[in-house]
């Protein structure tokens, strides 16, 4: 869905750029000063659409409470775990986390106005994976491990800009509720995403035992 939207925005960008260039090179600049400025605005708007389309390619359509990834872990030492994140459709990635718990954050996009009326579904992108310590003393004194999971190119992060400024009237860019559960050797968790954020569930014995002991 979002790949098709990106292609559509790229096509609109191309058309607008061609229109803007034709306006720039057609007519008398003395008479057409306003036309020239209008053409530049069209080109800038088109480039903005192109950046929007490119950024949206990294987001996925949300299917309510669908499992999007699994998280497995192996203990390497005291409060050190190698965590393997396997997102559906992607190559698994390994991260070394320090602490007693893992936490994952997610970015959510909900559409408003015209986009909502057109039926554009909500979208998500994993944001961060980090290790947490159970005690405040450990949290303040021991090494922290935080990994950025969000994907964007050309230093363009439309979601972050929309989240901070709230300027885009058609896009509601918010953090979903984070999820955190204990790390344990051999534990396996599933991760699902919904309209409010992430939900994690233990999938095997070590994970169930760790959750029960934590609670």
mmCIF file of C-alpha atoms in Angstrom:
data_model
loop_
_atom_site.group_PDB
_atom_site.id
_atom_site.type_symbol
_atom_site.label_atom_id
_atom_site.label_comp_id
_atom_site.label_asym_id
_atom_site.label_seq_id
_atom_site.Cartn_x
_atom_site.Cartn_y
_atom_site.Cartn_z
ATOM 1 C CA UNK A 1 0.000 0.000 0.000
ATOM 2 C CA UNK A 2 2.620 2.565 1.065
ATOM 3 C CA UNK A 3 4.967 1.566 -1.755
ATOM 4 C CA UNK A 4 2.150 2.344 -4.227
ATOM 5 C CA UNK A 5 1.529 5.682 -2.496
ATOM 6 C CA UNK A 6 5.218 6.536 -2.827
ATOM 7 C CA UNK A 7 5.140 5.743 -6.549
ATOM 8 C CA UNK A 8 2.028 7.894 -6.991
ATOM 9 C CA UNK A 9 3.692 10.822 -5.215
ATOM 10 C CA UNK A 10 6.786 10.374 -7.393
ATOM 11 C CA UNK A 11 4.596 10.580 -10.517
ATOM 12 C CA UNK A 12 2.847 13.716 -9.228
ATOM 13 C CA UNK A 13 6.260 15.200 -8.429
ATOM 14 C CA UNK A 14 7.476 14.591 -11.980
ATOM 15 C CA UNK A 15 4.378 16.210 -13.489
ATOM 16 C CA UNK A 16 4.639 19.254 -11.208
ATOM 17 C CA UNK A 17 8.354 19.718 -11.893
ATOM 18 C CA UNK A 18 7.725 19.603 -15.651
ATOM 19 C CA UNK A 19 4.896 22.131 -15.260
ATOM 20 C CA UNK A 20 7.099 24.413 -13.178
ATOM 21 C CA UNK A 21 10.015 24.255 -15.617
ATOM 22 C CA UNK A 22 7.719 24.986 -18.561
ATOM 23 C CA UNK A 23 6.350 28.018 -16.746
ATOM 24 C CA UNK A 24 9.878 29.217 -16.002
ATOM 25 C CA UNK A 25 11.039 29.044 -19.600
ATOM 26 C CA UNK A 26 7.861 30.278 -21.249
ATOM 27 C CA UNK A 27 6.980 33.953 -21.658
ATOM 28 C CA UNK A 28 8.594 37.279 -20.749
ATOM 29 C CA UNK A 29 10.245 37.426 -17.311
ATOM 30 C CA UNK A 30 9.451 41.136 -16.989
ATOM 31 C CA UNK A 31 5.772 40.441 -17.493
ATOM 32 C CA UNK A 32 5.883 36.991 -15.954
ATOM 33 C CA UNK A 33 7.558 37.709 -12.600
ATOM 34 C CA UNK A 34 4.587 36.355 -10.702
ATOM 35 C CA UNK A 35 4.476 33.388 -13.025
ATOM 36 C CA UNK A 36 8.119 32.661 -12.259
ATOM 37 C CA UNK A 37 7.532 32.765 -8.516
ATOM 38 C CA UNK A 38 4.496 30.533 -8.899
ATOM 39 C CA UNK A 39 6.605 28.075 -10.885
ATOM 40 C CA UNK A 40 9.267 27.992 -8.176
ATOM 41 C CA UNK A 41 6.612 27.350 -5.541
ATOM 42 C CA UNK A 42 5.226 24.496 -7.622
ATOM 43 C CA UNK A 43 8.686 22.950 -7.925
ATOM 44 C CA UNK A 44 9.347 23.295 -4.187
ATOM 45 C CA UNK A 45 5.963 21.748 -3.432
ATOM 46 C CA UNK A 46 6.751 18.902 -5.823
ATOM 47 C CA UNK A 47 10.093 18.266 -4.128
ATOM 48 C CA UNK A 48 8.308 18.192 -0.785
ATOM 49 C CA UNK A 49 5.947 15.553 -2.155
ATOM 50 C CA UNK A 50 8.929 13.550 -3.378
ATOM 51 C CA UNK A 51 10.514 13.599 0.083
ATOM 52 C CA UNK A 52 7.188 12.627 1.633
ATOM 53 C CA UNK A 53 6.803 9.719 -0.769
ATOM 54 C CA UNK A 54 10.339 8.498 -0.154
ATOM 55 C CA UNK A 55 9.915 8.657 3.620
ATOM 56 C CA UNK A 56 6.588 6.807 3.520
ATOM 57 C CA UNK A 57 8.259 3.867 1.773
ATOM 58 C CA UNK A 58 9.792 2.909 5.126
ATOM 59 C CA UNK A 59 6.406 2.642 6.847
ATOM 60 C CA UNK A 60 4.074 -0.342 6.789
ATOM 61 C CA UNK A 61 0.328 -0.545 6.647
ATOM 62 C CA UNK A 62 -1.155 -1.414 10.009
ATOM 63 C CA UNK A 63 -3.245 -4.539 10.362
ATOM 64 C CA UNK A 64 -4.909 -4.393 13.757
ATOM 65 C CA UNK A 65 -3.094 -6.481 16.398
ATOM 66 C CA UNK A 66 -1.139 -8.425 13.772
ATOM 67 C CA UNK A 67 2.201 -9.986 14.725
ATOM 68 C CA UNK A 68 5.005 -8.027 13.079
ATOM 69 C CA UNK A 69 8.154 -9.489 14.645
ATOM 70 C CA UNK A 70 9.735 -11.902 17.092
ATOM 71 C CA UNK A 71 12.462 -11.209 19.617
ATOM 72 C CA UNK A 72 14.777 -13.997 20.796
ATOM 73 C CA UNK A 73 17.683 -13.680 23.191
ATOM 74 C CA UNK A 74 20.834 -15.386 24.401
ATOM 75 C CA UNK A 75 22.638 -14.429 27.592
ATOM 76 C CA UNK A 76 26.274 -13.424 27.035
ATOM 77 C CA UNK A 77 27.119 -12.419 30.593
ATOM 78 C CA UNK A 78 25.787 -10.720 33.698
ATOM 79 C CA UNK A 79 23.023 -8.374 32.465
ATOM 80 C CA UNK A 80 24.248 -8.728 28.868
ATOM 81 C CA UNK A 81 22.102 -10.355 26.167
ATOM 82 C CA UNK A 82 22.313 -10.810 22.420
ATOM 83 C CA UNK A 83 18.839 -10.070 21.123
ATOM 84 C CA UNK A 84 17.747 -11.119 17.635
ATOM 85 C CA UNK A 85 14.976 -9.042 16.093
ATOM 86 C CA UNK A 86 13.175 -10.773 13.223
ATOM 87 C CA UNK A 87 10.727 -8.417 11.521
ATOM 88 C CA UNK A 88 8.410 -9.994 8.963
ATOM 89 C CA UNK A 89 9.868 -9.609 5.479
ATOM 90 C CA UNK A 90 13.284 -8.404 6.714
ATOM 91 C CA UNK A 91 16.635 -10.009 7.480
ATOM 92 C CA UNK A 92 16.998 -10.734 11.225
ATOM 93 C CA UNK A 93 19.276 -8.330 13.091
ATOM 94 C CA UNK A 94 21.329 -8.883 16.251
ATOM 95 C CA UNK A 95 21.681 -6.332 19.052
ATOM 96 C CA UNK A 96 23.669 -6.583 22.275
ATOM 97 C CA UNK A 97 21.558 -5.191 25.117
ATOM 98 C CA UNK A 98 22.635 -4.477 28.680
ATOM 99 C CA UNK A 99 20.156 -4.657 31.517
ATOM 100 C CA UNK A 100 17.363 -6.811 32.887
ATOM 101 C CA UNK A 101 14.577 -5.898 30.455
ATOM 102 C CA UNK A 102 14.173 -4.993 26.813
ATOM 103 C CA UNK A 103 12.024 -2.115 25.599
ATOM 104 C CA UNK A 104 10.757 -1.369 22.101
ATOM 105 C CA UNK A 105 9.166 1.855 20.852
ATOM 106 C CA UNK A 106 7.067 2.378 17.741
ATOM 107 C CA UNK A 107 6.093 5.297 15.523
ATOM 108 C CA UNK A 108 2.476 5.558 14.414
ATOM 109 C CA UNK A 109 0.881 7.561 11.613
ATOM 110 C CA UNK A 110 -2.848 8.181 11.638
ATOM 111 C CA UNK A 111 -4.382 10.120 8.790
ATOM 112 C CA UNK A 112 -6.908 12.915 9.136
ATOM 113 C CA UNK A 113 -9.131 14.979 6.899
ATOM 114 C CA UNK A 114 -8.923 14.183 3.198
ATOM 115 C CA UNK A 115 -6.482 11.302 3.685
ATOM 116 C CA UNK A 116 -8.797 9.628 6.187
ATOM 117 C CA UNK A 117 -11.758 10.199 3.888
ATOM 118 C CA UNK A 118 -9.826 8.503 1.071
ATOM 119 C CA UNK A 119 -9.439 5.458 3.306
ATOM 120 C CA UNK A 120 -5.670 5.610 3.797
ATOM 121 C CA UNK A 121 -4.891 3.105 6.581
ATOM 122 C CA UNK A 122 -2.705 3.876 9.618
ATOM 123 C CA UNK A 123 0.989 3.063 9.350
ATOM 124 C CA UNK A 124 3.790 2.070 11.699
ATOM 125 C CA UNK A 125 7.571 1.886 11.902
ATOM 126 C CA UNK A 126 9.672 0.479 14.741
ATOM 127 C CA UNK A 127 11.585 3.296 16.412
ATOM 128 C CA UNK A 128 14.009 2.116 19.105
ATOM 129 C CA UNK A 129 15.210 -0.965 20.965
ATOM 130 C CA UNK A 130 16.899 -0.506 24.319
ATOM 131 C CA UNK A 131 17.942 -2.324 27.451
ATOM 132 C CA UNK A 132 16.546 -1.398 30.873
ATOM 133 C CA UNK A 133 17.681 -2.079 34.413
ATOM 134 C CA UNK A 134 15.289 -3.024 37.195
ATOM 135 C CA UNK A 135 16.821 -0.756 39.835
ATOM 136 C CA UNK A 136 17.255 3.015 39.665
ATOM 137 C CA UNK A 137 20.834 2.605 40.908
ATOM 138 C CA UNK A 138 21.754 0.356 37.971
ATOM 139 C CA UNK A 139 19.840 2.572 35.543
ATOM 140 C CA UNK A 140 21.825 5.642 36.575
ATOM 141 C CA UNK A 141 25.263 4.051 36.945
ATOM 142 C CA UNK A 142 25.571 1.215 34.423
ATOM 143 C CA UNK A 143 26.081 1.392 30.619
ATOM 144 C CA UNK A 144 23.018 2.122 28.498
ATOM 145 C CA UNK A 145 22.309 0.457 25.147
ATOM 146 C CA UNK A 146 19.871 2.095 22.750
ATOM 147 C CA UNK A 147 19.495 1.242 19.044
ATOM 148 C CA UNK A 148 17.714 3.338 16.438
ATOM 149 C CA UNK A 149 15.410 1.154 14.323
ATOM 150 C CA UNK A 150 13.731 3.904 12.292
ATOM 151 C CA UNK A 151 14.680 4.122 8.619
ATOM 152 C CA UNK A 152 14.951 7.362 6.656
ATOM 153 C CA UNK A 153 17.237 8.791 3.976
ATOM 154 C CA UNK A 154 18.812 12.135 3.006
ATOM 155 C CA UNK A 155 18.489 13.266 6.651
ATOM 156 C CA UNK A 156 14.765 13.645 6.028
ATOM 157 C CA UNK A 157 12.527 12.472 8.852
ATOM 158 C CA UNK A 158 9.030 13.644 8.008
ATOM 159 C CA UNK A 159 7.467 11.805 10.947
ATOM 160 C CA UNK A 160 9.729 13.516 13.492
ATOM 161 C CA UNK A 161 9.060 16.912 11.941
ATOM 162 C CA UNK A 162 5.301 16.343 11.939
ATOM 163 C CA UNK A 163 5.425 15.009 15.513
ATOM 164 C CA UNK A 164 7.302 18.036 16.845
ATOM 165 C CA UNK A 165 5.598 20.768 14.859
ATOM 166 C CA UNK A 166 2.100 19.383 14.299
ATOM 167 C CA UNK A 167 2.140 21.403 11.085
ATOM 168 C CA UNK A 168 0.804 18.753 8.714
ATOM 169 C CA UNK A 169 -2.996 18.945 9.049
ATOM 170 C CA UNK A 170 -3.571 15.546 7.433
ATOM 171 C CA UNK A 171 -1.066 13.565 9.504
ATOM 172 C CA UNK A 172 -1.141 12.665 13.185
ATOM 173 C CA UNK A 173 2.402 11.482 13.976
ATOM 174 C CA UNK A 174 2.639 10.011 17.479
ATOM 175 C CA UNK A 175 4.587 7.483 19.495
ATOM 176 C CA UNK A 176 2.594 4.364 20.224
ATOM 177 C CA UNK A 177 2.687 2.770 23.650
ATOM 178 C CA UNK A 178 6.049 1.094 24.222
ATOM 179 C CA UNK A 179 6.433 -2.474 25.415
ATOM 180 C CA UNK A 180 9.003 -3.830 27.873
ATOM 181 C CA UNK A 181 9.498 -7.318 29.288
ATOM 182 C CA UNK A 182 12.311 -9.191 31.068
ATOM 183 C CA UNK A 183 15.303 -10.609 29.250
ATOM 184 C CA UNK A 184 16.174 -14.249 29.880
ATOM 185 C CA UNK A 185 18.459 -16.793 28.253
ATOM 186 C CA UNK A 186 16.568 -18.603 25.478
ATOM 187 C CA UNK A 187 13.438 -16.443 25.780
ATOM 188 C CA UNK A 188 11.288 -15.829 22.707
ATOM 189 C CA UNK A 189 8.644 -13.102 22.401
ATOM 190 C CA UNK A 190 6.181 -12.088 19.702
ATOM 191 C CA UNK A 191 5.460 -8.424 18.989
ATOM 192 C CA UNK A 192 2.178 -7.145 17.574
ATOM 193 C CA UNK A 193 1.130 -3.615 16.636
ATOM 194 C CA UNK A 194 -2.260 -1.973 17.022
ATOM 195 C CA UNK A 195 -3.780 1.500 16.991
ATOM 196 C CA UNK A 196 -2.455 2.247 20.480
ATOM 197 C CA UNK A 197 1.015 0.771 20.094
ATOM 198 C CA UNK A 198 2.888 -2.465 20.668
ATOM 199 C CA UNK A 199 1.867 -5.649 22.464
ATOM 200 C CA UNK A 200 4.389 -8.378 23.356
ATOM 201 C CA UNK A 201 3.666 -11.960 24.362
ATOM 202 C CA UNK A 202 5.955 -14.756 25.624
ATOM 203 C CA UNK A 203 6.177 -17.662 23.190
ATOM 204 C CA UNK A 204 8.205 -20.282 25.065
ATOM 205 C CA UNK A 205 9.043 -21.611 28.512
ATOM 206 C CA UNK A 206 11.998 -19.324 29.352
ATOM 207 C CA UNK A 207 9.976 -16.260 28.376
ATOM 208 C CA UNK A 208 6.935 -17.383 30.391
ATOM 209 C CA UNK A 209 9.089 -18.121 33.442
ATOM 210 C CA UNK A 210 10.812 -14.729 33.192
ATOM 211 C CA UNK A 211 7.491 -12.890 32.947
ATOM 212 C CA UNK A 212 6.003 -14.789 35.890
ATOM 213 C CA UNK A 213 9.073 -14.123 38.046
ATOM 214 C CA UNK A 214 9.014 -10.432 37.112
ATOM 215 C CA UNK A 215 5.340 -10.003 37.951
#
